[in-house]
Amino acid sequence: MDVSNASRRTFIKQCVIGGVAVYSAPLLWEMSRANASIISPELAAQWQTQTNGQSTPKFRNDGIAKVTGQKVYGRDYRAMDMAGWPKQQGYAFILRATDAAHVYQGFSLDHLPASAKPYKVITAADLARDKVKLPDFYGDNMLLAEGQTADYLGHAVAILLFDSFHAFKQAKSLLQFDKALLRYGEETPFVSETKNPYANWRIIRVEGENGASEDTYSPLHDGLFFPNIKNYKPEWSGDANAQGSVSERGLFYAGEIDKQIESAKTSQQWQVLEREYRTQIIDPMMMEPEAFNGWFDANSQTFHTVITAQSPQDFQEMAVHMLSSGPLAGKVNNLVVHSPYIGGGFGAKDHSIFPYYGVLATIYAKGPVSIANDRFEQFQSGLKRHPFTMKSRLAVDKATLKIQALTSQMTVDGGGRENFSPSVTSVGATAMQSIYYTPRNDIVATAYASRNPDAGSMRGYGTLQSMTAMESMIHEISAELEVDPFKLRAANVMVSGQRNTQGAIPNGTLRYREMLDMAEQDTVWQQRVINKKDYEAKHPGMRYGVGFGIATKDYGTGAAAPSAAIQLSKDGKISLDIGFIEMGTGTQTSQAVVVSESLGNFADEVKLAEIDIWDAMQLVQTDNPYIISQQRQDEMAANPRWTPVKAMASSASMSAYYQSHVTRIAADIVYRHGLWPAAVSIWNELYFNTPMGATNLNDPRDGRWTGGKLTALGFPPLSIDILAKRAHDLGLVVGVMGHAFNRWAWAEADFEIFGTKERIALDALALQYGKGDKYHGSAARIARMNSNGYHLIDRQAMRYPKAELNNAMVTYYAPCATLVEVAVNEGNGEVTLLSSHTWLEAGKVIVNELVEGQIQGGLAMGIGHALHEELPPFEAGAGNGTWNLNRYKVPLARHVGVWSQRHTILPQLSETDPSRGIAEVVMIPVVSALVEAVYQATQVRFYDLPMTAKKIKEAMA
């Protein structure tokens, strides 16, 4: 393919990274041979309809393409589908070690028939010879070398390349489960035993003398400190001194918390519960396993890729650096990144190592090469949810029922590669308090390497594990105190203005008490005693129980950086470009709807996974945003092209709040500086005696959209096509590109638009103007659009959130509560979900049906975590390559109470409420609710998940 002649629809040059120009093509299905059967524009437009004069979505705007079988997923594509690629498709197969206790000594393929021989075998020796390196994020040992012990089970040892599907399939069938294929020698210690911890965190807080509104000591108030590492273990040692350094003060207050707990326990003033909780390894089980297709075109020096990743922008940069050494060093001038739909992510396709094995295969392949996991391979090599072990204490004053202290020692298994284990561990630790205020806390969390497969940013991100343990403690300690659990919760629920375990005040109104009151009044809870008696009488051999759980999940990273670009065509069509990809959460649909808040109409087109176009803002990033000093930030912020973060990965709970922020701003600017003045011009010209008086159409906030038309103060409604034409003719703003940055608060700057300064929550802004000739200054405006077709505006008075806010760790939360009633079979231990009710505070709901879909999916995932899904650790687990859905149990329709699910989405407080990130929180309280419901049915408490039917039966025996 000649990328130099490609249209914008296909590729747009972004920038040069290490001498390589990068291009992208987000929606493959629009350019493939599937065009022969592509849906008509009329059919595609049917995703929206008019209700009472307002546009509403009937279904997801990608729904028709998916149900009619269009090629939308990355693994749908072969070389023949790709314009300009050779038609012959090659294939790759990865051999993986299933032994991490013995020295690997190689393998032989002599037994393969000639028809199944690979034409190339890539080994660690090739990588060493050619100096091929993994991106730094993933560590080293991309392929295990002979004479070494595998870092982890499932460690790749070789990639086999085939030039036909027949050869590939024949070889794979002979090799995939051949236990004797790889040879092993002497026994060795596990490699993970000689690795330092991936991360160590300690969160100590003691409230101030005036209570919850201040700190005596906290991470936000005093800063973080870290341990020494000795014999691969953390040592939190040093002098304890209330007047000393941050670490000395921290150790002093940690010691004081211990003393207070022991003293109050001895005096019986406090009820102290000490328990250990364990959560299991879980596979994300997305519908589409990971896939990659690649081809290096030597003639045009172009490296083509088709990826299935949540973070294509990170892949783009990392892939370039990987190509900067090795056999293709200096031979790649262009990198093309196709980013289609990924078929589900749940975090498992966020910074997965898999695409880089695709890059490696493509480097050595003689033509296009596809590498696609089957379900066995996905279980063996895909990212997992981290298992946690938590030794925790909860102290409650017996007289007031107030929580007095919370401590925990968390051990997190990060698997064979570090990935996001440090971040997951941090978030799990900061989340433990859930909705409860704790005046004293000492939470220690350490992530270790192990021989298990890698663990990453799977949905829940550590909070599922720690908040489930917290709710379990609330349940048990309320029983010990002989008080109603809702009464205990009410005594300790956080209220707005109180501080979290890091000493930060959560943003916005905390509506936890409102949710608790609603749940407590639910008839299932109110009638639980009577219902238990009646149900068990009518169903001999079944035990009935009701359980409740509540959680509040942070959303965001503390370094969020969304971008959006809106363009209004002369005929009134709205196009939106965003960097996010579609993972099943409905981002494409919701962002199309967000646009209508300012523009009165849904976006006609939403282009996802855009990577290239943001070069128009000419942004540069220089430092790690999590450790940058305030002095350095102030110094760099003086450069109007600098930003703490250029782009961010897509994740389930990031689009509704973060992406919507910049989408809304871009749409608002198009409205205020494009459509509104266009409307005023028309109204003045046609419907008012302008020379005789003023229309008083001075405030764009007077405008109202009705039925897709704009009106104000009684003037005739104008359709968007009429407005767009006038905006273009007058040279008004018809395109806006913006970039924002959030560190638990939005960055702000002044931007001058048409001679007037505005304070906008962006750190970069670029505009496009109409090219009409009805305004005498149009030519000058058009001349300013010299940055990839945009006028890049220099920001002024830049104000970024303080670097110190990194120590807050999290401040944005979305709460969710779940009430379940279950029946447990005495004979086999099986749990039947009789009904469920979820309460969710989502803020401003963009598309109600999408939120409902998240609630339903979250219920299924929570049920899976609590009752069914489990991968054993180590040699019996996924790393041995024999796991599939015949062994890994996921909840089916009969397990999730399809027809007995209820939900309540709390109404927003006002039109200015933000949209909260809720995709993860909807599953978390399900787990603790089921744990409690099973206890109420069986009088057996479970501290290890999942509560399988076998475990329940044994516990009841």
XYZ file of C-alpha atoms in Angstrom, residues 18-651:
634
model
C 12.516 7.356 16.214
C 12.552 8.062 12.497
C 9.349 6.124 11.782
C 6.209 7.857 10.533
C 3.100 6.434 12.161
C -0.338 6.030 10.578
C -3.609 4.496 11.718
C -6.885 3.178 10.322
C -9.363 2.798 13.168
C -12.365 1.114 11.519
C -11.136 -1.611 9.236
C -14.509 -2.902 8.168
C -15.204 0.259 6.200
C -12.223 -0.306 3.911
C -12.148 -4.071 3.561
C -13.603 -6.380 0.993
C -16.629 -6.475 3.288
C -17.656 -3.337 1.402
C -19.470 -5.675 -0.964
C -21.960 -6.464 1.780
C -21.680 -3.320 3.847
C -24.864 -2.018 5.385
C -26.516 0.933 3.688
C -26.215 4.409 5.226
C -30.006 4.440 5.615
C -29.945 1.211 7.635
C -26.953 2.356 9.688
C -28.779 5.573 10.588
C -31.649 3.658 12.163
C -29.859 3.352 15.500
C -31.541 6.616 16.564
C -35.132 7.801 16.483
C -37.258 10.774 17.494
C -39.205 10.664 20.766
C -41.317 13.702 21.648
C -39.279 15.766 19.242
C -35.941 14.652 20.705
C -33.394 12.219 19.330
C -33.008 9.024 21.347
C -30.908 5.921 20.640
C -32.877 2.782 19.737
C -29.829 0.565 20.018
C -26.049 0.837 19.874
C -24.866 2.537 16.723
C -22.556 -0.389 15.968
C -25.364 -2.874 16.586
C -26.467 -3.466 12.991
C -22.912 -3.994 11.774
C -22.368 -6.610 14.476
C -25.611 -8.539 14.147
C -25.377 -8.601 10.355
C -21.969 -10.217 10.543
C -19.721 -7.433 9.300
C -15.995 -7.732 9.808
C -15.569 -5.551 12.879
C -13.203 -7.507 15.132
C -9.470 -7.735 14.715
C -9.415 -11.516 14.457
C -11.871 -11.334 11.527
C -9.142 -10.134 9.188
C -6.837 -12.065 6.899
C -4.358 -10.757 4.374
C -6.932 -11.035 1.576
C -9.153 -8.569 3.458
C -6.465 -5.915 3.605
C -6.117 -3.506 0.706
C -2.633 -3.695 -0.780
C -1.490 -6.750 1.187
C -0.333 -9.961 -0.500
C -3.151 -12.500 -0.599
C -1.145 -15.359 0.882
C -1.706 -15.470 4.656
C 0.929 -16.934 6.939
C 0.449 -18.159 10.500
C 2.425 -18.288 13.729
C 2.275 -20.603 16.733
C 3.952 -19.963 20.089
C 5.518 -22.789 22.067
C 5.308 -22.206 25.826
C 7.027 -23.702 28.844
C 4.840 -25.554 31.325
C 7.655 -26.145 33.804
C 9.138 -23.357 35.933
C 11.171 -25.606 38.235
C 13.706 -27.119 35.841
C 16.229 -25.843 33.320
C 14.802 -25.631 29.826
C 16.955 -27.571 27.329
C 15.278 -27.026 23.984
C 13.015 -29.054 21.712
C 12.995 -30.962 18.442
C 10.534 -30.809 15.556
C 11.992 -33.800 13.733
C 8.826 -35.801 14.270
C 6.699 -33.349 12.291
C 5.801 -34.514 8.772
C 7.171 -32.432 5.938
C 3.746 -30.921 5.304
C 3.674 -29.517 8.840
C 7.201 -28.118 9.078
C 7.528 -24.404 9.898
C 9.628 -22.392 7.486
C 11.140 -20.455 10.378
C 11.590 -21.080 14.106
C 12.278 -17.956 16.155
C 14.154 -18.578 19.403
C 15.917 -16.574 22.084
C 19.148 -17.150 20.190
C 17.746 -15.175 17.242
C 16.728 -12.338 19.536
C 20.136 -12.228 21.187
C 21.950 -12.337 17.841
C 19.766 -9.652 16.267
C 19.450 -7.520 19.428
C 15.649 -7.620 19.505
C 14.254 -6.217 22.746
C 10.863 -6.021 24.377
C 9.556 -2.576 25.292
C 10.817 -1.746 28.784
C 7.323 -1.944 30.298
C 7.313 -5.726 29.820
C 10.753 -6.556 31.145
C 13.047 -8.980 29.354
C 13.292 -12.659 28.394
C 10.747 -12.360 25.629
C 11.650 -15.902 24.617
C 13.146 -18.322 27.113
C 16.716 -19.247 26.262
C 18.063 -22.778 26.493
C 19.915 -23.299 29.755
C 17.567 -21.040 31.708
C 14.549 -21.720 33.903
C 11.210 -20.262 32.863
C 10.275 -17.101 34.714
C 6.680 -18.314 34.876
C 4.363 -21.024 33.606
C 3.436 -20.254 30.029
C 6.720 -18.453 29.311
C 7.147 -18.361 25.519
C 10.141 -20.325 24.232
C 9.773 -20.131 20.446
C 7.554 -18.868 17.635
C 6.971 -21.173 14.670
C 6.122 -19.574 11.311
C 4.083 -21.307 8.607
C 3.189 -20.216 5.097
C -0.193 -21.966 4.966
C -3.097 -22.681 7.267
C -2.897 -26.398 6.531
C 0.708 -26.627 7.722
C -0.002 -24.466 10.747
C -3.065 -26.429 11.800
C -1.416 -29.791 11.325
C 1.630 -28.762 13.354
C -0.417 -27.158 16.104
C -2.547 -30.262 16.524
C 0.608 -32.319 17.028
C 2.477 -29.889 19.268
C 0.017 -27.963 21.449
C -0.517 -30.591 24.149
C 2.679 -32.620 23.694
C 4.092 -32.745 27.208
C 7.305 -34.336 25.988
C 8.040 -31.697 23.347
C 10.114 -29.396 25.552
C 13.092 -30.951 27.281
C 14.030 -30.060 30.861
C 17.115 -30.701 32.950
C 18.101 -30.128 36.539
C 15.742 -28.755 39.134
C 16.260 -25.128 40.159
C 14.641 -22.640 42.532
C 11.757 -20.673 41.076
C 13.000 -17.533 39.334
C 10.316 -15.483 41.094
C 11.898 -16.247 44.470
C 14.878 -14.071 43.603
C 12.917 -11.069 42.356
C 12.257 -7.978 44.419
C 8.614 -7.108 45.043
C 6.854 -5.377 42.184
C 5.482 -2.750 44.571
C 5.247 -1.786 48.227
C 2.667 0.639 49.558
C 1.782 1.815 53.026
C -1.187 4.057 53.702
C -1.217 5.453 57.227
C -3.651 8.072 58.387
C -4.580 9.508 61.769
C -7.338 12.094 61.856
C -6.702 15.503 63.392
C -7.832 16.818 66.741
C -10.905 18.338 65.099
C -11.970 15.052 63.576
C -12.645 13.937 60.038
C -12.003 17.294 58.385
C -8.252 17.284 59.032
C -5.212 15.036 59.374
C -2.568 14.577 61.994
C -0.777 12.343 59.529
C -1.650 11.085 56.041
C -0.120 10.526 52.600
C -1.688 13.716 51.240
C -0.654 15.731 54.279
C 2.824 14.265 54.758
C 3.718 12.263 51.642
C 4.446 8.607 50.974
C 7.389 6.554 52.161
C 8.716 3.164 51.117
C 10.542 0.229 52.723
C 13.999 -1.176 52.384
C 14.207 -4.474 50.535
C 16.119 -7.317 52.191
C 16.160 -10.888 50.917
C 13.493 -9.923 48.399
C 11.086 -8.841 51.142
C 10.107 -5.351 52.312
C 11.350 -4.121 55.683
C 9.438 -1.197 57.150
C 12.166 -0.435 59.637
C 13.581 2.706 61.125
C 13.140 5.075 64.027
C 9.608 5.889 65.135
C 9.549 9.621 65.791
C 6.508 11.890 65.831
C 8.747 14.861 64.972
C 10.974 13.130 62.430
C 10.932 12.498 58.698
C 7.851 11.319 56.814
C 8.861 7.680 57.341
C 9.713 8.176 61.015
C 6.389 9.866 61.644
C 4.588 7.175 59.698
C 6.164 4.404 61.745
C 5.363 6.282 64.928
C 1.670 6.620 64.099
C 1.467 3.037 62.842
C 2.823 1.936 66.205
C 0.316 4.125 68.008
C -2.560 2.567 66.063
C -1.394 -0.910 67.076
C -1.119 0.107 70.709
C -4.571 1.685 70.724
C -6.164 -1.396 69.183
C -4.533 -3.752 71.670
C -5.344 -1.513 74.629
C -9.001 -1.052 73.662
C -9.289 -4.746 72.923
C -7.946 -5.622 76.352
C -10.267 -3.132 78.048
C -13.130 -4.454 75.910
C -13.955 -0.918 74.850
C -13.598 -1.824 71.180
C -14.830 -4.888 69.337
C -11.867 -6.066 67.276
C -12.296 -8.485 64.389
C -9.173 -10.126 62.929
C -9.572 -12.242 59.794
C -7.701 -13.430 56.739
C -9.382 -13.268 53.340
C -8.247 -14.805 50.071
C -9.404 -14.192 46.524
C -8.633 -16.355 43.536
C -7.054 -16.025 40.112
C -9.670 -15.258 37.475
C -9.525 -15.137 33.700
C -11.301 -12.187 32.028
C -13.028 -14.555 29.580
C -13.686 -11.931 26.931
C -15.582 -13.235 23.920
C -12.733 -12.662 21.468
C -9.280 -14.031 22.399
C -6.331 -11.860 21.421
C -5.222 -11.729 17.802
C -2.678 -9.953 15.607
C -1.944 -9.754 11.916
C 1.141 -8.120 10.479
C 3.101 -7.619 7.291
C 6.332 -5.826 6.500
C 6.294 -4.349 3.007
C 9.981 -4.043 2.184
C 9.296 -2.089 -1.001
C 7.599 0.794 0.783
C 9.446 0.139 4.063
C 6.067 -0.027 5.795
C 5.263 -2.229 8.784
C 1.521 -3.006 8.821
C -0.293 -4.247 11.927
C -3.834 -5.226 12.891
C -4.106 -5.293 16.683
C -6.714 -6.063 19.329
C -5.606 -3.771 22.121
C -7.223 -1.326 24.522
C -4.261 1.011 24.211
C -3.327 1.382 20.527
C -1.525 4.645 21.143
C 0.841 2.932 23.594
C 1.347 0.037 21.198
C 2.190 2.488 18.465
C 5.027 4.064 20.398
C 6.319 0.843 21.951
C 6.262 -0.976 18.619
C 8.397 1.725 17.021
C 10.989 1.377 19.761
C 10.938 -2.400 19.371
C 11.552 -1.992 15.635
C 14.446 0.380 16.257
C 16.725 -2.609 16.834
C 16.834 -6.064 15.316
C 16.737 -7.226 11.699
C 14.559 -4.314 10.561
C 16.501 -1.556 12.300
C 16.696 1.374 9.892
C 14.495 -0.409 7.355
C 11.066 0.712 8.618
C 9.994 4.190 7.601
C 6.277 3.783 8.242
C 4.238 1.984 10.896
C 0.544 1.396 10.139
C -1.681 0.527 13.101
C -5.186 -0.767 12.406
C -7.371 -0.681 15.529
C -10.735 -2.383 14.995
C -13.166 -3.444 17.685
C -11.521 -5.769 20.181
C -14.394 -8.039 21.196
C -14.298 -7.323 24.917
C -11.449 -6.168 27.072
C -12.161 -5.960 30.818
C -8.564 -4.722 31.170
C -7.069 -7.920 29.772
C -6.216 -6.200 26.482
C -4.742 -3.157 28.205
C -0.961 -3.388 27.885
C -1.028 -7.085 27.146
C 2.304 -8.429 25.947
C 0.593 -10.385 23.174
C 0.832 -7.792 20.341
C 4.605 -7.690 20.681
C 4.850 -11.395 19.904
C 2.925 -10.459 16.779
C 5.490 -7.769 16.016
C 8.265 -10.298 16.564
C 6.653 -12.839 14.248
C 6.179 -10.166 11.571
C 9.812 -9.095 11.809
C 10.961 -12.568 10.778
C 8.046 -13.577 8.522
C 8.357 -13.690 4.762
C 4.859 -12.331 4.255
C 1.692 -11.496 6.171
C 1.485 -13.465 9.415
C -1.462 -14.032 11.718
C -1.081 -14.994 15.346
C -4.362 -15.630 17.143
C -4.935 -17.298 20.486
C -7.438 -20.078 20.748
C -9.168 -20.327 24.112
C -6.538 -22.730 25.523
C -3.791 -20.278 24.618
C -5.720 -17.307 25.971
C -6.146 -19.036 29.314
C -2.457 -19.930 29.361
C -0.972 -16.587 28.380
C -3.600 -13.868 28.885
C -3.635 -11.369 31.735
C -5.456 -12.443 34.894
C -7.122 -10.845 37.906
C -4.680 -10.611 40.798
C -5.274 -12.968 43.726
C -5.095 -11.178 47.084
C -4.386 -12.416 50.594
C -5.517 -9.908 53.233
C -4.868 -10.160 56.963
C -7.081 -7.428 58.345
C -8.315 -5.936 61.599
C -11.396 -3.822 62.123
C -11.993 -2.090 65.455
C -15.417 -0.690 66.402
C -16.336 1.219 69.559
C -18.983 -0.857 71.317
C -20.784 2.161 72.739
C -20.982 4.386 69.650
C -20.679 1.719 66.927
C -18.086 3.980 65.283
C -15.163 2.406 63.448
C -12.011 3.349 65.315
C -9.265 1.710 63.281
C -8.619 -0.381 60.194
C -5.389 -2.228 59.471
C -4.479 -4.705 56.791
C -1.515 -6.615 55.444
C -2.177 -7.309 51.767
C -0.132 -9.712 49.686
C -0.754 -9.567 45.956
C 0.370 -12.169 43.411
C 1.453 -10.334 40.264
C 2.485 -13.343 38.223
C 5.470 -13.652 35.928
C 5.689 -10.100 34.576
C 5.134 -6.878 36.471
C 2.601 -5.239 34.139
C 0.222 -3.046 36.191
C 0.738 -4.871 39.495
C 2.083 -1.776 41.303
C -0.964 0.264 40.329
C -3.473 -2.527 41.051
C -1.903 -3.019 44.470
C -2.095 0.690 45.228
C -5.712 0.958 44.157
C -6.691 -2.152 46.095
C -5.140 -0.697 49.230
C -6.737 2.725 48.864
C -10.144 1.183 48.157
C -10.373 -0.993 51.230
C -12.287 1.485 53.384
C -15.132 1.457 50.818
C -18.005 3.735 51.967
C -16.854 3.893 55.596
C -14.994 6.603 57.428
C -11.956 5.370 59.343
C -10.219 7.791 61.721
C -7.106 5.591 61.907
C -5.733 3.255 59.293
C -2.534 1.408 58.498
C -2.816 -0.518 55.231
C 0.283 -2.260 53.903
C 0.195 -3.811 50.439
C 2.960 -5.692 48.639
C 2.897 -7.198 45.145
C 5.216 -10.123 44.450
C 6.355 -11.947 41.358
C 5.321 -15.569 41.026
C 5.378 -18.370 38.490
C 1.712 -17.792 37.712
C 0.719 -16.135 34.404
C 0.832 -12.345 34.319
C -1.854 -10.419 36.147
C -2.953 -7.000 34.913
C -5.646 -4.363 34.953
C -8.634 -6.691 34.925
C -12.016 -5.229 35.846
C -12.130 -4.370 39.547
C -8.444 -3.404 39.563
C -7.791 -4.576 43.130
C -10.870 -2.941 44.614
C -13.056 -5.999 44.111
C -10.699 -7.954 46.313
C -10.222 -5.460 49.124
C -13.764 -4.068 49.357
C -15.243 -7.568 49.432
C -13.085 -8.261 52.478
C -14.201 -4.991 54.088
C -17.886 -5.792 53.593
C -17.327 -9.264 54.991
C -15.839 -7.700 58.124
C -18.802 -5.341 58.436
C -21.171 -8.305 58.226
C -19.303 -10.361 60.791
C -18.575 -7.638 63.308
C -22.213 -6.511 63.245
C -23.159 -10.081 64.145
C -20.620 -10.098 66.976
C -22.011 -6.800 68.239
C -25.544 -8.098 67.776
C -26.608 -5.001 65.859
C -28.403 -4.675 62.547
C -25.778 -4.341 59.785
C -27.597 -1.325 58.339
C -27.385 0.374 61.733
C -23.640 -0.277 61.848
C -23.245 1.041 58.313
C -25.290 4.136 59.081
C -23.040 4.902 62.043
C -19.936 4.813 59.869
C -20.933 5.868 56.363
C -18.751 8.636 54.943
C -20.385 11.985 54.350
C -19.309 14.745 52.028
C -16.219 16.566 53.274
C -14.729 13.661 55.229
C -11.333 12.343 54.248
C -10.381 8.984 52.826
C -7.552 6.752 54.020
C -5.059 8.891 52.088
C -6.297 12.128 53.647
C -8.045 13.365 50.487
C -11.624 14.610 50.312
C -13.644 12.664 47.722
C -15.012 14.935 44.997
C -18.710 15.695 44.877
C -21.666 14.649 46.976
C -21.502 11.286 48.713
C -24.928 9.676 48.451
C -24.061 6.486 50.338
C -26.588 7.031 53.127
C -29.346 7.618 50.579
C -28.536 4.294 48.919
C -28.434 2.492 52.255
C -31.843 3.836 53.197
C -33.324 2.716 49.892
C -31.870 -0.780 50.218
C -32.952 -1.159 53.834
C -36.551 -0.438 52.860
C -36.580 -3.026 50.085
C -39.211 -5.691 50.745
C -36.708 -8.510 50.260
C -34.708 -7.172 53.194
C -37.704 -6.229 55.311
C -39.373 -9.619 54.839
C -36.230 -11.763 54.987
C -37.117 -13.571 58.235
C -40.654 -14.416 57.154
C -39.524 -15.310 53.630
C -36.857 -17.653 54.964
C -39.371 -19.536 57.063
C -41.901 -19.769 54.240
C -39.411 -20.713 51.530
C -37.705 -23.453 53.512
C -41.084 -24.875 54.515
C -42.179 -25.059 50.892
C -38.809 -26.297 49.586
C -37.429 -29.100 51.786
C -33.684 -29.523 51.386
C -33.181 -25.874 50.419
C -31.856 -23.117 52.654
C -32.785 -19.491 52.101
C -30.618 -16.424 52.700
C -30.517 -12.712 51.936
C -27.312 -10.723 51.601
C -26.421 -7.101 50.984
C -23.225 -5.460 49.835
C -22.189 -1.924 49.024
C -19.034 -0.496 47.505
C -17.676 2.691 46.013
C -15.161 2.372 43.211
C -12.652 4.970 42.173
C -12.519 5.814 38.479
C -9.533 7.397 36.848
C -5.790 7.112 37.038
C -4.670 10.473 38.348
C -3.149 11.117 34.925
C -6.093 11.051 32.538
C -5.609 12.760 29.187
C -8.594 12.553 26.825
C -8.779 14.186 23.413
C -11.693 14.863 21.082
C -12.192 16.494 17.705
C -15.553 17.616 16.337
C -16.080 18.715 12.761
C -19.290 20.192 11.362
C -19.665 19.799 7.605
C -21.319 22.425 5.462
C -24.414 20.230 5.113
C -24.737 19.861 8.890
C -23.182 16.434 9.414
C -21.350 16.036 12.737
C -18.174 13.982 12.912
C -16.478 13.090 16.213
C -12.982 11.655 16.580
C -11.825 10.164 19.889
C -8.879 8.109 21.052
C -10.996 5.578 22.918
C -11.842 2.201 21.435
C -15.017 0.177 21.754
C -14.726 -2.633 24.301
C -18.380 -3.479 24.592
C -19.207 -0.607 26.948
C -20.957 1.444 24.270
C -18.429 4.274 24.104
C -19.118 4.932 20.440
C -22.837 5.288 21.085
C -22.562 7.327 24.269
C -20.111 9.828 22.804
C -22.379 10.318 19.792
C -25.154 11.185 22.232
C -22.984 13.529 24.356
C -22.493 15.764 21.325
C -26.233 16.447 21.178
C -26.185 18.319 24.489
C -24.677 21.303 22.690
C -25.354 20.588 19.032
C -28.918 19.332 19.296
C -28.203 16.273 17.176
C -26.270 13.047 17.643
C -22.938 12.752 15.907
C -23.435 11.234 12.466
C -20.077 9.522 12.665
C -17.836 8.595 15.597
C -14.336 7.478 14.677
C -12.676 5.453 17.412
C -9.074 4.674 18.287
C -7.819 7.784 16.527
C -4.135 8.149 17.201
C -2.740 10.328 14.480
C -4.880 13.427 14.226
C -3.870 14.826 17.613
C -0.546 15.894 16.128
C -2.351 19.089 15.162
C -1.999 20.155 18.805
C 1.803 19.547 18.662
C 1.871 18.276 22.241
C 5.017 17.026 23.926
C 5.373 14.940 27.080
C 8.627 14.806 28.990
C 8.150 13.472 32.534
C 6.412 10.766 34.500
C 3.213 12.523 35.650
C 3.085 10.473 38.867
C 6.460 11.520 40.203
C 6.976 14.953 38.636
C 7.901 17.687 41.098
C 5.911 20.870 41.385
C 8.941 22.888 40.348
C 9.426 20.803 37.224
C 5.734 20.979 36.361
C 5.711 24.763 36.702
C 8.806 25.004 34.539
C 7.385 22.809 31.765
C 3.879 24.311 31.861
C 5.326 27.572 30.527
C 5.691 25.788 27.181
C 2.225 25.986 25.552
C 2.887 22.675 23.789
C 3.759 20.710 26.932
C 1.350 18.395 28.699
C 1.861 15.915 31.545
C 0.309 13.127 29.414
C -0.372 13.105 25.670
C -2.763 10.143 25.502
C -4.252 7.448 27.689
C -5.336 3.870 27.324
C -8.998 2.996 27.023
C -10.550 1.359 30.044
